[in-house]
Coordinates of C-alpha atoms and ligand atoms in Angstrom, one line a residue:
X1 CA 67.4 122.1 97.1
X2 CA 65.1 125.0 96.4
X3 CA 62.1 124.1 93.6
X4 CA 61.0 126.7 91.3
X5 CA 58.6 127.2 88.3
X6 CA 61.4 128.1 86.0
X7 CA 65.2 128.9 85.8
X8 CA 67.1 130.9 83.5
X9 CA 70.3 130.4 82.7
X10 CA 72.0 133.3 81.5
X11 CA 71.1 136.8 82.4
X12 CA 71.8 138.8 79.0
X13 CA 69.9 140.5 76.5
X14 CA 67.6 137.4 76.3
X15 CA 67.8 136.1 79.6
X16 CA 67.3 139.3 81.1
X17 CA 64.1 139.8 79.2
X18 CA 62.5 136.2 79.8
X19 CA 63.6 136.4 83.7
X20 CA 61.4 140.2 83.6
X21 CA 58.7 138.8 81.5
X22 CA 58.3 135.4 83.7
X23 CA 58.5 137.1 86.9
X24 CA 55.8 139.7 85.3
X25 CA 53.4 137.0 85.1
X26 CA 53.8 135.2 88.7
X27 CA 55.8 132.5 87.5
X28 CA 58.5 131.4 90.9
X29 CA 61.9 132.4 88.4
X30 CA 65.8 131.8 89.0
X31 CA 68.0 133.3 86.6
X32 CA 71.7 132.5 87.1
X33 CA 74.8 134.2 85.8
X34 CA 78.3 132.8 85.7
X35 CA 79.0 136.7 85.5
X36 CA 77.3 139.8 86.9
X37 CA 75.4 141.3 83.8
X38 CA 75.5 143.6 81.9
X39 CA 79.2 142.7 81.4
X40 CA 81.9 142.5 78.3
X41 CA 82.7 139.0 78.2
X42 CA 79.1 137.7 75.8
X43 CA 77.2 139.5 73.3
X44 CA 75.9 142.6 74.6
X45 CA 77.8 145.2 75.6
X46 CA 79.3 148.0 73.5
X47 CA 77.1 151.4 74.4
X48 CA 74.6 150.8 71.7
X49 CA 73.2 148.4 68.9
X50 CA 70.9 149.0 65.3
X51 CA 67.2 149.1 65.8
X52 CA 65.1 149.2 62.7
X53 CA 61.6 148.1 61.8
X54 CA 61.9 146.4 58.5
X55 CA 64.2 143.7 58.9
X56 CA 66.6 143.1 56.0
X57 CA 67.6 139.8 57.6
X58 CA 63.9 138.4 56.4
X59 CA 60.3 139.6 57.4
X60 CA 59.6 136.6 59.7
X61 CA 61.8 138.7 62.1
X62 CA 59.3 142.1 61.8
X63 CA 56.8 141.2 64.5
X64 CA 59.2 140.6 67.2
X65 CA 60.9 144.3 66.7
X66 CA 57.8 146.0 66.3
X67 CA 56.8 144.1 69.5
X68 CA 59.8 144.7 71.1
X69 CA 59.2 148.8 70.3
X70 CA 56.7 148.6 72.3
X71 CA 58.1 146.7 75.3
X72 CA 61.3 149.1 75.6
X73 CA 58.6 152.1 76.0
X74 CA 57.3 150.5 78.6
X75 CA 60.5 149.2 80.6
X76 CA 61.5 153.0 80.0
X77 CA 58.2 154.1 81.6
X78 CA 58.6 151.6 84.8
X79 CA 62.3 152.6 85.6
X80 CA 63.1 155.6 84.0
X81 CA 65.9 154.3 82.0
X82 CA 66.7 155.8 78.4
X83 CA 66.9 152.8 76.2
X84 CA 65.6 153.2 72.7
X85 CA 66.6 156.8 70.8
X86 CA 64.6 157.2 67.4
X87 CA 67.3 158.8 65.3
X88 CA 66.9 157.4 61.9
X89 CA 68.6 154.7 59.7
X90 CA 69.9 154.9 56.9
X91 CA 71.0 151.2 54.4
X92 CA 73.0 152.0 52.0
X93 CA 74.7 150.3 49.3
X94 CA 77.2 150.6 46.8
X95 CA 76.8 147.8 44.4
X96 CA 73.4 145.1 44.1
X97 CA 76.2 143.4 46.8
X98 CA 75.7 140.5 48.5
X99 CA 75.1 140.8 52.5
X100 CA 76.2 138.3 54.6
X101 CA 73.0 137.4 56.5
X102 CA 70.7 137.6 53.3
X103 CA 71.0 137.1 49.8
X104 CA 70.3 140.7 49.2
X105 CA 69.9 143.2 52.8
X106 CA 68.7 145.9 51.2
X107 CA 66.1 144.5 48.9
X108 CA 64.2 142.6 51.7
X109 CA 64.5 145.5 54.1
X110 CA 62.3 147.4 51.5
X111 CA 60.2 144.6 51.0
X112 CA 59.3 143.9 54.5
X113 CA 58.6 147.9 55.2
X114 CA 56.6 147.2 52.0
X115 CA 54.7 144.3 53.5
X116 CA 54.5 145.8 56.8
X117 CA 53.6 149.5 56.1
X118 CA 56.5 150.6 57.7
X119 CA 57.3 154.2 56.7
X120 CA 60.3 154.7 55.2
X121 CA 62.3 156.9 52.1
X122 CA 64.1 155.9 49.2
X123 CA 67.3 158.3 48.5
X124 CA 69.0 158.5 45.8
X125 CA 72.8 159.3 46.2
X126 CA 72.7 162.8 45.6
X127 CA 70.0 163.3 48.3
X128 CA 72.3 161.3 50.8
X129 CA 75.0 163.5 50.1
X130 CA 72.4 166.5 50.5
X131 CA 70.7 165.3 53.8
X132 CA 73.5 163.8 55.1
X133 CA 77.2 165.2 53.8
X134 CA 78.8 163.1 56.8
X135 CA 78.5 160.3 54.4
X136 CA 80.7 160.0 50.9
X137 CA 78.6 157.9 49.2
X138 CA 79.6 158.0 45.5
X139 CA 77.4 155.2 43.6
X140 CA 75.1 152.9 44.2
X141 CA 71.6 152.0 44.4
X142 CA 68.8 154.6 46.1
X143 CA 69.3 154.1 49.8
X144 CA 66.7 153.1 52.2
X145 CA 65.7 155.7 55.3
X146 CA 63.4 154.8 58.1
X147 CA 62.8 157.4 60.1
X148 CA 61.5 155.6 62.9
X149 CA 64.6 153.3 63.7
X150 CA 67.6 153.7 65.4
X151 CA 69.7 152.5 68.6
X152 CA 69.5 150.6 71.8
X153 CA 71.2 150.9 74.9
X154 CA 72.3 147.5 75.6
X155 CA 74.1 147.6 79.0
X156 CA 71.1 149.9 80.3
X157 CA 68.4 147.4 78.5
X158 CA 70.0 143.8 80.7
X159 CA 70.1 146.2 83.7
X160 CA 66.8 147.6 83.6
X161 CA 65.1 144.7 83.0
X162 CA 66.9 142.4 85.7
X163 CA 65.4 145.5 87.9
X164 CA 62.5 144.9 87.1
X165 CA 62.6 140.7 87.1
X166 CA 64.0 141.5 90.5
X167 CA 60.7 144.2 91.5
X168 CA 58.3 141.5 90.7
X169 CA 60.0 138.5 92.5
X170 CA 62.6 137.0 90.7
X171 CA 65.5 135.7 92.2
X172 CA 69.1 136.2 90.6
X173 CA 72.0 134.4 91.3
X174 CA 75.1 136.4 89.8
X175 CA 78.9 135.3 89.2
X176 CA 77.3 131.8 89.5
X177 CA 78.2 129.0 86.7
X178 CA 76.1 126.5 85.6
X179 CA 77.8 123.2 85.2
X180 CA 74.9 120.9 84.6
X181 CA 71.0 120.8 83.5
X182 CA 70.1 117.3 84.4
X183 CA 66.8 115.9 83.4
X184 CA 64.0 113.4 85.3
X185 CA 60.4 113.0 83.9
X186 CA 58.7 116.0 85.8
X187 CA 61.2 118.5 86.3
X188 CA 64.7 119.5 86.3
X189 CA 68.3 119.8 88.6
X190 CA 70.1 122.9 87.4
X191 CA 73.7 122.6 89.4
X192 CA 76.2 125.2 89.8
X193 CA 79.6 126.5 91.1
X194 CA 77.7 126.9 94.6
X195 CA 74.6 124.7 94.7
X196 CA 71.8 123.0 93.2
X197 CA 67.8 123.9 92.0
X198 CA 65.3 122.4 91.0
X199 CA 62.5 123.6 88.6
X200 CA 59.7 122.3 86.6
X201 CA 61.0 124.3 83.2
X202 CA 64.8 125.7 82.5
X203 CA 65.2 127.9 79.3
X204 CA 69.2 127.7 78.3
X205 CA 70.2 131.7 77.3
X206 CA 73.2 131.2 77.8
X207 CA 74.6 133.0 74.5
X208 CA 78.1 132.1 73.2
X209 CA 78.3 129.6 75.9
X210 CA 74.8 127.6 74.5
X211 CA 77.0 124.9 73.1
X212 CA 78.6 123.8 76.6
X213 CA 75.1 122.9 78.4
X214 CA 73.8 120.9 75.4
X215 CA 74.2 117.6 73.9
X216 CA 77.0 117.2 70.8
X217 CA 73.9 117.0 68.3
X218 CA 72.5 120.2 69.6
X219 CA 76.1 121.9 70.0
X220 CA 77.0 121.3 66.9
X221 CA 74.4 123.7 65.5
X222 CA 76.0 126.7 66.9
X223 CA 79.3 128.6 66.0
X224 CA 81.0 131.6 67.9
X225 CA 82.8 134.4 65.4
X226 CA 85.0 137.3 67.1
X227 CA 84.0 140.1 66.3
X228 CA 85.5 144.1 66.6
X229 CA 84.0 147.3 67.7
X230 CA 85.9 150.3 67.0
X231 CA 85.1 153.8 68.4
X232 CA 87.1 155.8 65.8
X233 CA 88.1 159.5 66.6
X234 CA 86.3 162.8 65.6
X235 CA 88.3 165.7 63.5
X236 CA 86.1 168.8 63.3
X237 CA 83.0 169.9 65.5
X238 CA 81.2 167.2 67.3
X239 CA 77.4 168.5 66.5
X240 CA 77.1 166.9 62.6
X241 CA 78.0 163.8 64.2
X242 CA 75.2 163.4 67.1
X243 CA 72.4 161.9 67.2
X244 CA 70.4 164.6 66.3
X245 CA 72.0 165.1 63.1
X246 CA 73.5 161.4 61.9
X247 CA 71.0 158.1 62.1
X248 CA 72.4 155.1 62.4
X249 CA 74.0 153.4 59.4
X250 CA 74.6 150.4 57.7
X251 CA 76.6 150.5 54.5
X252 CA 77.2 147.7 52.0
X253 CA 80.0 147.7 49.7
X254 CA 80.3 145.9 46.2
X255 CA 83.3 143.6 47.0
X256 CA 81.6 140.0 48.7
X257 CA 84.8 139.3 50.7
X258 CA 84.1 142.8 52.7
X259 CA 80.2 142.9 52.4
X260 CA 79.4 145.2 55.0
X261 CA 79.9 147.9 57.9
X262 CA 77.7 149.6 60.0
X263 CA 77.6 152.7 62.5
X264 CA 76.1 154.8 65.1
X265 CA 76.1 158.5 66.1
X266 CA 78.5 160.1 68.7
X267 CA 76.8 159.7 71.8
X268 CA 80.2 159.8 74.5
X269 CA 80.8 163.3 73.9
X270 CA 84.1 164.9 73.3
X271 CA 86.8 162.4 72.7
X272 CA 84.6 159.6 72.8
X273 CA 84.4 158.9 69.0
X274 CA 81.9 157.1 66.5
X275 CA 81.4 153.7 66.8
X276 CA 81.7 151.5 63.4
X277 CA 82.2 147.7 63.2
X278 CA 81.9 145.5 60.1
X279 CA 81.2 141.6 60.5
X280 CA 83.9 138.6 59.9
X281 CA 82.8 134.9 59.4
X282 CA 85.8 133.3 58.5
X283 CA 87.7 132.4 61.5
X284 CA 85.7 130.8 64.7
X285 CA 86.5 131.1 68.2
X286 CA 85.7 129.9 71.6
X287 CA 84.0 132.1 74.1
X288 CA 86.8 131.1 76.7
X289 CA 89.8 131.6 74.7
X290 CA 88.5 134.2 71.9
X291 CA 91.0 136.8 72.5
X292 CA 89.5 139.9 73.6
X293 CA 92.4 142.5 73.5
X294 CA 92.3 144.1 69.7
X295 CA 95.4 144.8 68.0
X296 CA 96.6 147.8 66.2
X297 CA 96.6 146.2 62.6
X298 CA 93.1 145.4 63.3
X299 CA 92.2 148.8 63.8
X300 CA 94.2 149.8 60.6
X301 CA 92.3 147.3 58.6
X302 CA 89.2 148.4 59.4
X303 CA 90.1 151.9 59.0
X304 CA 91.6 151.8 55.4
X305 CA 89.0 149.0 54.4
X306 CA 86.2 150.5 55.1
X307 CA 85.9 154.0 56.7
X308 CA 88.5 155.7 54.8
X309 CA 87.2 157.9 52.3
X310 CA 83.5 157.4 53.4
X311 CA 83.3 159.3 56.7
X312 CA 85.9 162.0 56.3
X313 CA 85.5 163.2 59.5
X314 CA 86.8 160.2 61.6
X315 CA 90.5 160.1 62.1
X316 CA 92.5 156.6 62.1
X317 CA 92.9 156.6 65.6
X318 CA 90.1 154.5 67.0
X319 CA 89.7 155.9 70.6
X320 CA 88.7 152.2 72.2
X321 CA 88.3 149.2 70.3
X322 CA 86.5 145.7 72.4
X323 CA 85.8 142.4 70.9
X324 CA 82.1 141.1 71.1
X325 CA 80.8 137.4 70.2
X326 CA 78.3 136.6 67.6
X327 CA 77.1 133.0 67.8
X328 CA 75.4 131.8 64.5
X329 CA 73.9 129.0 63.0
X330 CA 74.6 127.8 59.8
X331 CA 71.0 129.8 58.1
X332 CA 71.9 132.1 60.0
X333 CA 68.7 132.2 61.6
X334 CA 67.9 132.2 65.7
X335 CA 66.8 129.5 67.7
X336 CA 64.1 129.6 69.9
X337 CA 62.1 126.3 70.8
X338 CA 61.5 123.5 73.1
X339 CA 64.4 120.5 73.0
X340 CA 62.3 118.2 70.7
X341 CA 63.2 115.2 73.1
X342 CA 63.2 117.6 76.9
X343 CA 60.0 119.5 76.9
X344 CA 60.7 121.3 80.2
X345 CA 63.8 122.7 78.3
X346 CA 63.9 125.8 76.1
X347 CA 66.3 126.9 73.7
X348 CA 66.6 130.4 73.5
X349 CA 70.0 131.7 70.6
X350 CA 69.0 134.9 69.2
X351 CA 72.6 136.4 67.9
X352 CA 73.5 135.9 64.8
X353 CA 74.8 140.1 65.0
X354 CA 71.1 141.3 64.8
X355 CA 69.0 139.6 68.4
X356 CA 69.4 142.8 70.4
X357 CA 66.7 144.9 68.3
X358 CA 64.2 141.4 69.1
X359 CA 65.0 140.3 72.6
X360 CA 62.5 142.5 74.9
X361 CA 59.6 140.6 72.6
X362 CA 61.9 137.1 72.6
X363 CA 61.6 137.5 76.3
X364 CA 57.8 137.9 76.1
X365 CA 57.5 135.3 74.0
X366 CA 59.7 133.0 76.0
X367 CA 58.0 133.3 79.0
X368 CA 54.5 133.1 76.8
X369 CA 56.1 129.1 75.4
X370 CA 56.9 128.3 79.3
X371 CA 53.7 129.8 81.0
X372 CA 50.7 129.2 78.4
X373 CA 52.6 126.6 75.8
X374 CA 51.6 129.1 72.8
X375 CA 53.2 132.1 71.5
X376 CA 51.7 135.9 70.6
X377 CA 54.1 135.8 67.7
X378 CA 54.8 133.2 65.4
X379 CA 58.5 131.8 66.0
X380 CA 58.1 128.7 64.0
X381 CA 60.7 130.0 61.5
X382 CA 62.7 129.9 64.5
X383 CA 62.3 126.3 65.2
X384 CA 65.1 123.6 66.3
X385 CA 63.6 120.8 63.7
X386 CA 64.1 123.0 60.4
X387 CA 67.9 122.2 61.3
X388 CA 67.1 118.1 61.7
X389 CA 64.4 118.5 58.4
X390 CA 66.7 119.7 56.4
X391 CA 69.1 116.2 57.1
X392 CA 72.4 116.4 59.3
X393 CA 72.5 118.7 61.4
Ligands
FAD1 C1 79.6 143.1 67.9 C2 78.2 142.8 67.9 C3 77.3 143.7 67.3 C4 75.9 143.5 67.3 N1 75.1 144.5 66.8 C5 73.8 144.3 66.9 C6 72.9 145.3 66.4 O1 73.4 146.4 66.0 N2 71.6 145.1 66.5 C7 71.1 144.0 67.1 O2 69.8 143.9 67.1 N3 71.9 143.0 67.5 C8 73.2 143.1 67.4 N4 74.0 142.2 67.9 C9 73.4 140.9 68.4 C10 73.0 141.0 69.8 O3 73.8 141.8 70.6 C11 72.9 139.6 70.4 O4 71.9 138.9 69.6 C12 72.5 139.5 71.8 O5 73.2 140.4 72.6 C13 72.6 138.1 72.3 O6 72.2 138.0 73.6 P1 72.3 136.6 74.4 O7 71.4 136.8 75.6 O8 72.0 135.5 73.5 O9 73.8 136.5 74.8 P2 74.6 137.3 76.0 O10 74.0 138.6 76.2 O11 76.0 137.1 75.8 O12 74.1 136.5 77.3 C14 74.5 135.2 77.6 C15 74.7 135.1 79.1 O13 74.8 133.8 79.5 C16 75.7 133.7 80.6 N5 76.2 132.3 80.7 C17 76.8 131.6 79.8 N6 77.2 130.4 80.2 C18 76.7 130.3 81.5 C19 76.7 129.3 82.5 N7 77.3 128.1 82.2 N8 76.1 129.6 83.6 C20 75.5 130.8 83.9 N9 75.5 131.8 83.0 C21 76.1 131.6 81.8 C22 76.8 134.7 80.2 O14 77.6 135.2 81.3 C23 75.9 135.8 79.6 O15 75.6 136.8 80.5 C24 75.4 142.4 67.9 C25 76.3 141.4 68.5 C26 77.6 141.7 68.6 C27 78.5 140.7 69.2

């Protein structure tokens, strides 16, 4: 059985990023796969995903994105990948509505570019309608613009960084399942569809499958939601809807039973649409059995719900439409810490819809919790024991 410093299981957004960041700083790494990443079957594929600065989800996420800035630069530098385009978002909102995440999304995204110094714009409607006619806003509060957000590449982030993992040493094991993480007092047996390895540390990334490798108390914290991607159409010229003329968006409506939908510039070209997806939390699913073809009444529903009427140029017909798992805990709030009973295991569940924009610096600081015990960033809000504090879990 082969003995390393750590393994990773799970090669996605945040396994990819602790595997680089581990291997960056000598540590002997095996990150394992039960698919070959980046694929469609977790959380992080779908051509792109919302970065921005001030985090309306709650300022105790700020440091990791700005962090995270920082990191994408440089795994752009090192491999010549385009990851992060600066485009612009835009939060807009027709009602003081509630957002699912937070009690109100765009509130605390101003206050945290408040608190942060993060430079941003308030607009009032008219101005969105001048700046940016693509939208039909017709109410609402003043918007919030940050000029210095915008999108991620996802599939071309897990790629790049497994690269580089791979440049400095690490081994990966892909299409590889993990079945078991057993514990003894010094270290631990990771075994798999085709063998077994030993480590001193495992961190668990292992996204909507978390729940399957840990104990019922632990499982129980985490809940997988389906959720639909839509690449609608384009009537008209292509241009107005690129990036270097729409930023990203996110757009909350008054009603509470359909808080929210968000979207991103054309970036496929002719045919290749706009992507738009809102968020659902009522039904729960299984990552083995969620059902990942999407039908035609779902793409109607999203349509007349929420697109008609607000981005006249996008026809009903979505182009492609893929289903993507969120896995969320019930303050909606990540998970990253050491099991409170198995220190050599970490516990690493950023979704919740918004881990993407954090994961290069959640990989950082994962690595940072394995190698030196102590974090650059504080990730106590992020801690396993709030869940047991607050009673059940
Ligand atoms: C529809 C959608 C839209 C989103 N939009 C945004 C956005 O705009 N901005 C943003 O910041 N975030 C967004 N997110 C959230 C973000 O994409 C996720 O937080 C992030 O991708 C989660 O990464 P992960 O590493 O936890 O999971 P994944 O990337 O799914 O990785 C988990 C990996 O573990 C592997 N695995 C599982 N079980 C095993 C096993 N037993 N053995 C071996 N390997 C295993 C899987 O194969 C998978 O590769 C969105 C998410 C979704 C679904």
């Amino acid at each position: 059985m082969d003995h390393c410093d750590v393994i990773v299981v799970g090669l996605g957004a945040m396994g990819s990023a602790t595997t680089y960041q581990l291997a960056k700083r000598g540590a002997r790494v095996v990150g394992i796969d039960r698919f070959s990443p980046p694929h469609v079957f977790g959380s992080s594929h779908g051509d792109t995903r919302v970065t921005r600065h001030a985090i309306g989800e709650g300022s105790a996420y700020v440091p990791l994105v700005l962090r995270s800035h920082e990191l994408w630069r440089e795994i752009e530098a090192e491999t010549g990948a385009e990851l992060l385009t600066v485009n612009g978002c835009l939060v807009m909102s027709e009602s003081s509505s509630t957002h699912s995440h937070a009690s109100d999304f765009l509130a605390t995204t101003v206050a945290s570019a408040k608190q942060y110094g993060i430079e941003h714009e308030m607009l009032d409607v008219a101005e969105v309608r001048r700046r940016f006619p693509q939208f039909q806003l017709t109410g609402g509060q003043p918007a919030y613009y940050e000029p210095g957000a915008g999108f991620l590449r996802p599939e071309k982030a897990i790629e790049a960084q497994l690269q580089l993992a791979q440049r400095y040493g690490a081994t990966l094991r892909r299409n590889e399942r993990v079945l078991s993480v057993k514990f003894s007092g010094s270290g631990v047996t990771v075994t798999t569809t085709q063998g077994q390895y030993g480590a001193d540390q495992v961190v668990i990334a292992a996204g909507p499958w978390l729940s399957e490798l840990l104990e019922p108390e632990f499982a129980r914290l985490f809940t997988v939601y389906r959720q639909l991607l839509h690449w609608f159409d384009i009537d008209g010229p292509l241009e107005p809807m690129t990036p270097e003329h729409l930023p990203v968006f996110i757009w909350q409506l008054g009603s509470r039973t359909n808080g929210i939908f968000y979207g991103f510039p054309a970036i496929n070209g002719p045919g290749g649409g706009l992507k738009v997806a809102t968020e659902q939390y009522e039904t729960h699913t299984e990552p083995d059995t969620a059902q990942r073809e999407v039908a035609e009444f779902e793409v109607a529903e999203m349509y007349d719900t929420y697109i008609r009427g607000r981005l006249p140029a996008l026809t009903s017909r979505a182009v492609k439409s893929t289903a993507c798992l969120y896995t969320v805990t019930r303050d909606f709030e990540f998970v990253i810490d050491r099991h409170p009973e198995r220190h050599n295991l970490i516990i690493c569940s950023p979704c919740s819809g918004h881990g993407f924009k954090h994961s290069a610096a959640i990989g950082e600081v994962v690595a940072q919790m394995a190698i030196d015990g102590a974090t650059a960033i504080n990730v106590e809000p992020f801690s396993l024991r709030r869940f047991f504090e607050l009673g059940t879990p």
